[in-house]
Coordinates of C-alpha atoms and ligand atoms in Angstrom, one line a residue:
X1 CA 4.7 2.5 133.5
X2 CA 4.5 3.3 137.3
X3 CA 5.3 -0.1 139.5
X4 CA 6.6 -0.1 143.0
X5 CA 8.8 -2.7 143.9
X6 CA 10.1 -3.8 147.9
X7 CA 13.5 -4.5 148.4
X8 CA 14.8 -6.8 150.7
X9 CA 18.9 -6.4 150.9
X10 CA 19.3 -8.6 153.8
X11 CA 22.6 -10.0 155.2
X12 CA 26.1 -10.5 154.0
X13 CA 26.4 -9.1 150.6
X14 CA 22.8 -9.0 150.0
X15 CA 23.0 -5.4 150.7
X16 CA 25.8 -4.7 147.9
X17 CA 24.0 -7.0 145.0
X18 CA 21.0 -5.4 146.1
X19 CA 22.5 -2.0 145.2
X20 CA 24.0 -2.8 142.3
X21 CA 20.4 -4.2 141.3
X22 CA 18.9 -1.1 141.8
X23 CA 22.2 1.2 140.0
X24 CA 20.6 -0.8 137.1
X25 CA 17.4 -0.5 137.7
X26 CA 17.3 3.9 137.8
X27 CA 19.0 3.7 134.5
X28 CA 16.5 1.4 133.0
X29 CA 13.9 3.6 134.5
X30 CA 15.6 6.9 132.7
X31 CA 16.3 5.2 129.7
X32 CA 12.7 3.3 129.3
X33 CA 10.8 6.2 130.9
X34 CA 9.3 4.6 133.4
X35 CA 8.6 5.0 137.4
X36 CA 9.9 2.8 139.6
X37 CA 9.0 3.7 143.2
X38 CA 11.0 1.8 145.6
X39 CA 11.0 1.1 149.1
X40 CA 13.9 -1.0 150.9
X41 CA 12.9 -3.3 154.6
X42 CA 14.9 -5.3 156.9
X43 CA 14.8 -9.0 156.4
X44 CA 16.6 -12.1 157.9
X45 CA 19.4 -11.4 160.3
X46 CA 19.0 -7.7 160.3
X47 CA 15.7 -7.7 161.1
X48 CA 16.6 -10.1 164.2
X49 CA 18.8 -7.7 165.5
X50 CA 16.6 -4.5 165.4
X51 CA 12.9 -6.2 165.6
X52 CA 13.5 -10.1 167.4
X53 CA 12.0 -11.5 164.2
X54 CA 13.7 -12.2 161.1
X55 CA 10.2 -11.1 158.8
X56 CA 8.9 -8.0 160.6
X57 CA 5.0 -7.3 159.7
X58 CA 6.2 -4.4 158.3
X59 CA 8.4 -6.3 155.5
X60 CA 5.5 -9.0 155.1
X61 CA 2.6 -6.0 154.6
X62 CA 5.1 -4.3 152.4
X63 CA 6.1 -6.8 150.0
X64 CA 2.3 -8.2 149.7
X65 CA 1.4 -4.6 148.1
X66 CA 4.5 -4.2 146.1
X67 CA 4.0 -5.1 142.2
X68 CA 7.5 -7.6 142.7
X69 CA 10.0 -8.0 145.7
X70 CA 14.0 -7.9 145.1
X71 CA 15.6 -9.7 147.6
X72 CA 19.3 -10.2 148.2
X73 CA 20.3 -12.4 150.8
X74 CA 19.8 -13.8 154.5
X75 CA 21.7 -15.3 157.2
X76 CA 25.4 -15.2 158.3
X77 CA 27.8 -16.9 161.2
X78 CA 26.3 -14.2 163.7
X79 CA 22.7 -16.2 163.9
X80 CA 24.1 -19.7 163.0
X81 CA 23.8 -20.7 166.7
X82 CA 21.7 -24.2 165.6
X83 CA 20.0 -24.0 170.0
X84 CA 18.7 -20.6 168.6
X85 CA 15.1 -19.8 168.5
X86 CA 14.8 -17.2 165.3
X87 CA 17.0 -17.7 162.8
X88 CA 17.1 -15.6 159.6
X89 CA 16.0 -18.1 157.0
X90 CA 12.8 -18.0 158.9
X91 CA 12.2 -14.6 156.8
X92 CA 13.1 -15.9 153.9
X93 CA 10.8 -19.0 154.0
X94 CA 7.9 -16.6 155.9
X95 CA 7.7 -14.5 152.8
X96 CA 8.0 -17.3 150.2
X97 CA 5.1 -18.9 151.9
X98 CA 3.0 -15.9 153.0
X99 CA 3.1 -14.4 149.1
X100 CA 1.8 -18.1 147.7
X101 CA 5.0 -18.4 146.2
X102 CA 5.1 -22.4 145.2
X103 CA 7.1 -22.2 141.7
X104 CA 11.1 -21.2 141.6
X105 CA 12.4 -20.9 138.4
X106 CA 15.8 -21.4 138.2
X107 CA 17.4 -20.6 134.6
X108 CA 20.7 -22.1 133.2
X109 CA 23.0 -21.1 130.4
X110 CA 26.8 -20.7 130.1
X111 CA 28.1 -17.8 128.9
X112 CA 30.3 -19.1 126.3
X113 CA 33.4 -17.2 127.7
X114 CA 33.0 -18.9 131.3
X115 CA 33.2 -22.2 130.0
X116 CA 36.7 -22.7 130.8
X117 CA 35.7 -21.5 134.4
X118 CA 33.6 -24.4 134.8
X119 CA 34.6 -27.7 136.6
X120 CA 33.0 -29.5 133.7
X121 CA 34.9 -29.9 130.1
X122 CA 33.8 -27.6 127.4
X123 CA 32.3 -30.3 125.0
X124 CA 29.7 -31.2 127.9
X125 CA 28.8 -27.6 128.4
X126 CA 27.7 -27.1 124.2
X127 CA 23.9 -26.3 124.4
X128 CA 23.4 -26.1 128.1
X129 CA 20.0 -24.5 128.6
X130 CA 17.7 -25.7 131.3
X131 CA 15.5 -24.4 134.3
X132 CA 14.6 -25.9 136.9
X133 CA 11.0 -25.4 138.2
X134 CA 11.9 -26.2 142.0
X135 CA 8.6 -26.2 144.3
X136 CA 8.6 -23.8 147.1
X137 CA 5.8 -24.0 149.7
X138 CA 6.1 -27.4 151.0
X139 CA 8.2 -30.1 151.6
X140 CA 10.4 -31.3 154.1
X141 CA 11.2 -27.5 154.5
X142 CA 7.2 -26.5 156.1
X143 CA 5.8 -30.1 157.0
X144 CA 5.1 -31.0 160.9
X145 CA 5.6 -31.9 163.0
X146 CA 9.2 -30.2 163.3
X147 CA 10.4 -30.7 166.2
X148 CA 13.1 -31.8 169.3
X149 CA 11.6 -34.2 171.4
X150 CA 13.3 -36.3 174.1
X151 CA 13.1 -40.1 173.5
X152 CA 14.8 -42.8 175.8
X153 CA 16.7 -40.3 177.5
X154 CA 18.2 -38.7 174.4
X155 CA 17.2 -35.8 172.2
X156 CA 15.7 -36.6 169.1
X157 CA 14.6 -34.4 166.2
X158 CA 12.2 -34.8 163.3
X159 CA 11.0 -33.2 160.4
X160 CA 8.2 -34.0 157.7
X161 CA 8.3 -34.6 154.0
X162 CA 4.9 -34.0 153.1
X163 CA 2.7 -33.0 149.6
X164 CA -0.4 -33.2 148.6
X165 CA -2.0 -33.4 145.3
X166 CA -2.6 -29.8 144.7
X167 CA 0.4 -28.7 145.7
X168 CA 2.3 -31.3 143.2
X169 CA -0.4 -30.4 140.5
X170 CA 0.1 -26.8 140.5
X171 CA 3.8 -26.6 140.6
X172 CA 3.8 -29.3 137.8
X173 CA 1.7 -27.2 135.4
X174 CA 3.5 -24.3 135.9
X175 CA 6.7 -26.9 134.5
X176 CA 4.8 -28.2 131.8
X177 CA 3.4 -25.1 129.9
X178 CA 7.1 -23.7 130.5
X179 CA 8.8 -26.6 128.5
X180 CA 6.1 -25.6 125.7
X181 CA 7.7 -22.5 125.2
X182 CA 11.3 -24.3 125.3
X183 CA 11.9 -27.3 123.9
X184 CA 9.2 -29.4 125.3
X185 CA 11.0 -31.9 127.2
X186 CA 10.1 -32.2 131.0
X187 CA 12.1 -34.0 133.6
X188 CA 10.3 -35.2 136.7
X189 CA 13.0 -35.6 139.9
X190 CA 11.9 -37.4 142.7
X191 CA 12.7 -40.4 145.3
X192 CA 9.9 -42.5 144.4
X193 CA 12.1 -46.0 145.2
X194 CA 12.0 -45.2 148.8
X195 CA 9.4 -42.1 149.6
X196 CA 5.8 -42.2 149.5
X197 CA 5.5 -38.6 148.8
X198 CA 7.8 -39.0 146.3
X199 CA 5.5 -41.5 144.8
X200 CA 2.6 -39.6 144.9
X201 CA 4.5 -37.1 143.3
X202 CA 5.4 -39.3 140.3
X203 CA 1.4 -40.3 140.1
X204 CA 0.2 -36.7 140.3
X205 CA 2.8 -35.6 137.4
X206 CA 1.8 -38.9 135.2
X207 CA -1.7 -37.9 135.5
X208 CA -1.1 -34.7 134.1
X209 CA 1.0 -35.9 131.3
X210 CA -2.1 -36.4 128.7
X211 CA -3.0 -32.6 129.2
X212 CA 0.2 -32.4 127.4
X213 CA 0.6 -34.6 124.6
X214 CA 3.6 -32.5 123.5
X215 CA 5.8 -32.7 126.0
X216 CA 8.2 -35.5 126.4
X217 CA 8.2 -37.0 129.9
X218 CA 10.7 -38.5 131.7
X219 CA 11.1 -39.3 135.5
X220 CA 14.3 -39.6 137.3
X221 CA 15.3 -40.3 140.5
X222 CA 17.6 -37.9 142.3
X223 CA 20.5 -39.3 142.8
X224 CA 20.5 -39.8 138.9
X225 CA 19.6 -36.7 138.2
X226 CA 22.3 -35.5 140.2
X227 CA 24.7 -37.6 138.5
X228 CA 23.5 -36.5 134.7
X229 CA 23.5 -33.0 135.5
X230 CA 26.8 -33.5 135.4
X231 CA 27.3 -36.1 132.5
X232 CA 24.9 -34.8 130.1
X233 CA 23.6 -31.2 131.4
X234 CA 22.6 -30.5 127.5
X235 CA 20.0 -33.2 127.5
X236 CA 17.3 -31.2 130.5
X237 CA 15.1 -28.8 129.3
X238 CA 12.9 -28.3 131.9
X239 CA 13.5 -30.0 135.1
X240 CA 10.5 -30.2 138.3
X241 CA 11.1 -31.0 141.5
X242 CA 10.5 -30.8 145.2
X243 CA 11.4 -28.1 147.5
X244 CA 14.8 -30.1 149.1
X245 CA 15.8 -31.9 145.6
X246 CA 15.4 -28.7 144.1
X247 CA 17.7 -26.6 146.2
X248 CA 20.2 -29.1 146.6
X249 CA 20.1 -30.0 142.3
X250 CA 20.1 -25.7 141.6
X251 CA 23.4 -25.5 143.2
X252 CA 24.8 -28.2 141.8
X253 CA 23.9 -27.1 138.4
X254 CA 24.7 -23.8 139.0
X255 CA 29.0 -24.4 139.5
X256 CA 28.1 -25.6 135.7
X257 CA 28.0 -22.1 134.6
X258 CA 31.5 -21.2 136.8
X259 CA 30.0 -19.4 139.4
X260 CA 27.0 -19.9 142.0
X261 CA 27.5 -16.0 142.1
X262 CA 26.1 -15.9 138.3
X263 CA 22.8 -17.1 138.8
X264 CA 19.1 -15.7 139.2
X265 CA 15.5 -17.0 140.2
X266 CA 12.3 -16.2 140.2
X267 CA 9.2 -17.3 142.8
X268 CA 6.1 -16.8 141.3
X269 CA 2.6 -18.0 142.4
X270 CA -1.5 -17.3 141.8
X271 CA -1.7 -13.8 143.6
X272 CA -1.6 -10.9 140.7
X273 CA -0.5 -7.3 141.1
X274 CA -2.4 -4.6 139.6
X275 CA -0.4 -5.0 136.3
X276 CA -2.3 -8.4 135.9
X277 CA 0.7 -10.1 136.6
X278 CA 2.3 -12.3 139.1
X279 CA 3.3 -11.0 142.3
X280 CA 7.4 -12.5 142.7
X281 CA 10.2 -12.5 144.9
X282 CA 13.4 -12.4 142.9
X283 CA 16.4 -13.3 144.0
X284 CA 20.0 -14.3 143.4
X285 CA 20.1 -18.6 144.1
X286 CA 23.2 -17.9 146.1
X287 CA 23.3 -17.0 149.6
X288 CA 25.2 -14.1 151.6
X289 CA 28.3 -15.0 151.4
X290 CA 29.9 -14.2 155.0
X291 CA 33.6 -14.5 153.9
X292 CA 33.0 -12.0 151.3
X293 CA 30.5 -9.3 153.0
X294 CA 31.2 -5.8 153.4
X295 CA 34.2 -6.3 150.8
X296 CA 32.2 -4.7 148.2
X297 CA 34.0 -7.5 145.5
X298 CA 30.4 -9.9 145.2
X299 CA 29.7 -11.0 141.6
X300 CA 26.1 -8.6 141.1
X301 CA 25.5 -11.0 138.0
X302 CA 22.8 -13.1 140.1
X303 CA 20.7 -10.2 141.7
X304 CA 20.9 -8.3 138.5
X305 CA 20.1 -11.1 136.1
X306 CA 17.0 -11.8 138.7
X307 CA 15.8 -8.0 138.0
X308 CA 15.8 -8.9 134.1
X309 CA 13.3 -11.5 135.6
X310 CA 11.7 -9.0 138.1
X311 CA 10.9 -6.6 134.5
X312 CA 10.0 -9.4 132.5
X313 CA 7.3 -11.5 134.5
X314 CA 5.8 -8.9 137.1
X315 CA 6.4 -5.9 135.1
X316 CA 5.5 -7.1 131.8
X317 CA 8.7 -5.3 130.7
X318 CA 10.4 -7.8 128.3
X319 CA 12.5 -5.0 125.9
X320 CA 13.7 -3.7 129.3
X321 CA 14.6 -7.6 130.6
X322 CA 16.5 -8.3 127.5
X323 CA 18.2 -5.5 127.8
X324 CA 19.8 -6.2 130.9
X325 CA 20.5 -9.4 130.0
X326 CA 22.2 -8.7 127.0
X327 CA 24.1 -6.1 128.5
X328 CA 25.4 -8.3 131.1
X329 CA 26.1 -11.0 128.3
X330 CA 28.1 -8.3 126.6
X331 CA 30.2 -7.5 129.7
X332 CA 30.9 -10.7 130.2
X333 CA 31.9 -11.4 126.4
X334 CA 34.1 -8.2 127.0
X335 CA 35.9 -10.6 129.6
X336 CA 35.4 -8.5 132.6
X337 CA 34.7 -10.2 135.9
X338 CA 34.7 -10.5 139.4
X339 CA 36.4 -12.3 141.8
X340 CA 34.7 -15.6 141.6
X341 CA 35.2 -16.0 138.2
X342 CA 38.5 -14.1 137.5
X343 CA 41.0 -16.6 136.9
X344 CA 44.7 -15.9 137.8
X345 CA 46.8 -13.2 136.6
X346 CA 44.2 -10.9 135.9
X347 CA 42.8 -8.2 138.6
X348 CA 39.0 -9.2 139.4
X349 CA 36.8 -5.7 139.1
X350 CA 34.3 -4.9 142.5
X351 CA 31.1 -4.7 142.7
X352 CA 30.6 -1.7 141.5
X353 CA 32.8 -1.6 138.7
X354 CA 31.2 -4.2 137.1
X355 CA 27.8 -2.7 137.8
X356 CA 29.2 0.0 135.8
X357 CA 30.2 -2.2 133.3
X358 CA 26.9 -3.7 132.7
X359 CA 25.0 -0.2 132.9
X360 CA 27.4 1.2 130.7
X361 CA 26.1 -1.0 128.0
X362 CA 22.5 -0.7 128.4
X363 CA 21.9 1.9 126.3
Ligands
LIG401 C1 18.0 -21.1 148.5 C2 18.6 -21.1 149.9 C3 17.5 -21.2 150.9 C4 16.7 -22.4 150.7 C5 17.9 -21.0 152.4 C6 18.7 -19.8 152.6 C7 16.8 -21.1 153.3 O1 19.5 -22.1 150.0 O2 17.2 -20.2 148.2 O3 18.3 -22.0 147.7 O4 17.1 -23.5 151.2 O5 15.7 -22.4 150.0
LIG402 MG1 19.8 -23.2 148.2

């Protein structure tokens, strides 16, 4: 097949997962015999420094004609000034929202040999295997107003938690027909004792619930859920949630597989490429690291793991997604790892050798 795919390397180590991404990528393409035509575009803080923006038109128009976009990371300390105007999140959240991106899948399993690297005790960690379906578009994170205002002679800020129907309905359909190819259980995570769009959430999803007579429902509120994550991870199949619950839930459950660094997403929405398939961003759930970058020692597993995704839902490529996947299962079984998840007494690999690693067993 012939697909062209943006990449968006970004800030902090973004730039080093991203290569490692693409290292596996070329072989894949060799070994599968396909084309891959890539094309790499500033992002984030970068992109502030050489353009004033952090999501440059050029980046936006490139990524909307690309098949799927690989992204690595944004932001670091050097655009962290909170009185600044552009900041380099900006690009992130301009491109999830510009593509019609309003579902992030988040997938979690424990790699059976990282269990001990887990803050959690290995009994809780048996059959661990959820994802959660985090919405993307809205929220707290794009409502207005949004804003500094001065009140009573003092500064005072506000931002909006906002959804409405569709964008509740959409994002919860996506969740339900997923737990019907899992095992049909569907958590709903809200804050519907206290917010009202938390309880039109709750409605929105409850009304749906008949469409799917096979899927267990169950609602929880988030500081519950947050607490069974870690009790009972093995009970959540599939978990949906707002935009803020969802971020701050994925990296909680995240630690559970004993590193942040080990995990990819996927953001998928309506708009198709010319494959007849979505149109994603993929991207590693952690971010870019500062206290790491330019080290070349980041863990690859996240950015690489979000390629598998990349093949298997905008490429239709699901040999060439298991294959990654299983080759970075096998490195890990082989006990290699990096720095975040060596523990002591043995030497962590780099980057790139554990790219190596995990293209050395593709074949
Ligand atoms: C994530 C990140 C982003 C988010 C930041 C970098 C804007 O934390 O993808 O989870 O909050 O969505
Ligand atoms: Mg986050």
């Amino acid at each position: 097949m012939e697909a062209t795919i943006a990449l968006l390397p970004g800030d902090g180590i973004g730039p080093e997962v991203t290569a490692a991404a693409t290292t596996v990528l070329t072989t894949i393409a060799h070994q599968f015999n396909h084309t891959f035509h890539t094309s790499t575009h500033l992002i984030g803080g970068c992109a502030i420094d050489a353009h004033g923006t952090a999501l440059p038109e050029e980046t936006l128009g490139a990524c909307l004609e690309a098949d799927a976009v690989l992204l690595g990371a944004v932001g670091g300390p050097k655009w962290d000034d909170p009185r600044a105007a552009v900041r380099p999140e900006q690009g992130l959240l301009g491109i999830r929202k510009n593509m019609g991106l309003f579902a992030n899948l988040r997938p979690l399993t424990i790699h059976p040999a990282l269990a001990h690297a887990s803050p959690l005790k290995p009994e809780k960690l048996q059959g661990v295997d959820l994802v959660v379906v985090r919405e993307l578009t809205g929220d707290v994170y794009f409502g207005t107003p949004r804003e500094r205002r001065q009140v009573n002679g003092e500064w005072q800020a506000v931002d909006t938690m906002i959804y409405s129907e569709h964008e509740i309905r959409r994002v919860a359909h996506t969740a339900f027909k997923m737990a019907r190819g899992r095992r049909q259980k569907l958590t709903s995570v809200d804050k519907a004792n206290v917010l009202e769009s938390s309880r039109l959430w709750r409605q929105v999803v409850m009304e749906l619930a008949p469409e799917y007579p096979d899927i267990t429902l169950e609602h929880l509120l988030v500081d519950a859920a947050a607490m069974h994550l870690i009790t009972r991870p093995a009970s959540f199949d599939v978990i949906v949630t707002g935009n803020l619950f969802g971020d701050i839930l994925t990296d909680e459950a995240s630690v559970l597989s004993g590193s942040l660094g080990n995990l990819p997403s996927a953001s998928l929405g309506d708009s198709l490429n010319r494959h007849g398939r979505p149109r994603g961003l993929y991207e590693p759930i952690h971010g870019s690291a500062p206290d790491i970058a330019g080290k070349g020692v980041a863990n690859p597993i996240g950015t690489i793991g979000s390629l598998a995704l990349l093949l298997r839902y905008s490429l239709g490529l699901e040999r060439e997604a298991a294959a990654v996947e299983t080759a970075i299962y096998d490195t890990l079984s082989a006990g290699h790892r990096t720095g975040d998840l060596a523990g002591e007494g043995t030497r962590p690999l780099n980057t790139q050798e554990m790219t190596a690693q995990i293209v050395g067993r593709l074949g």
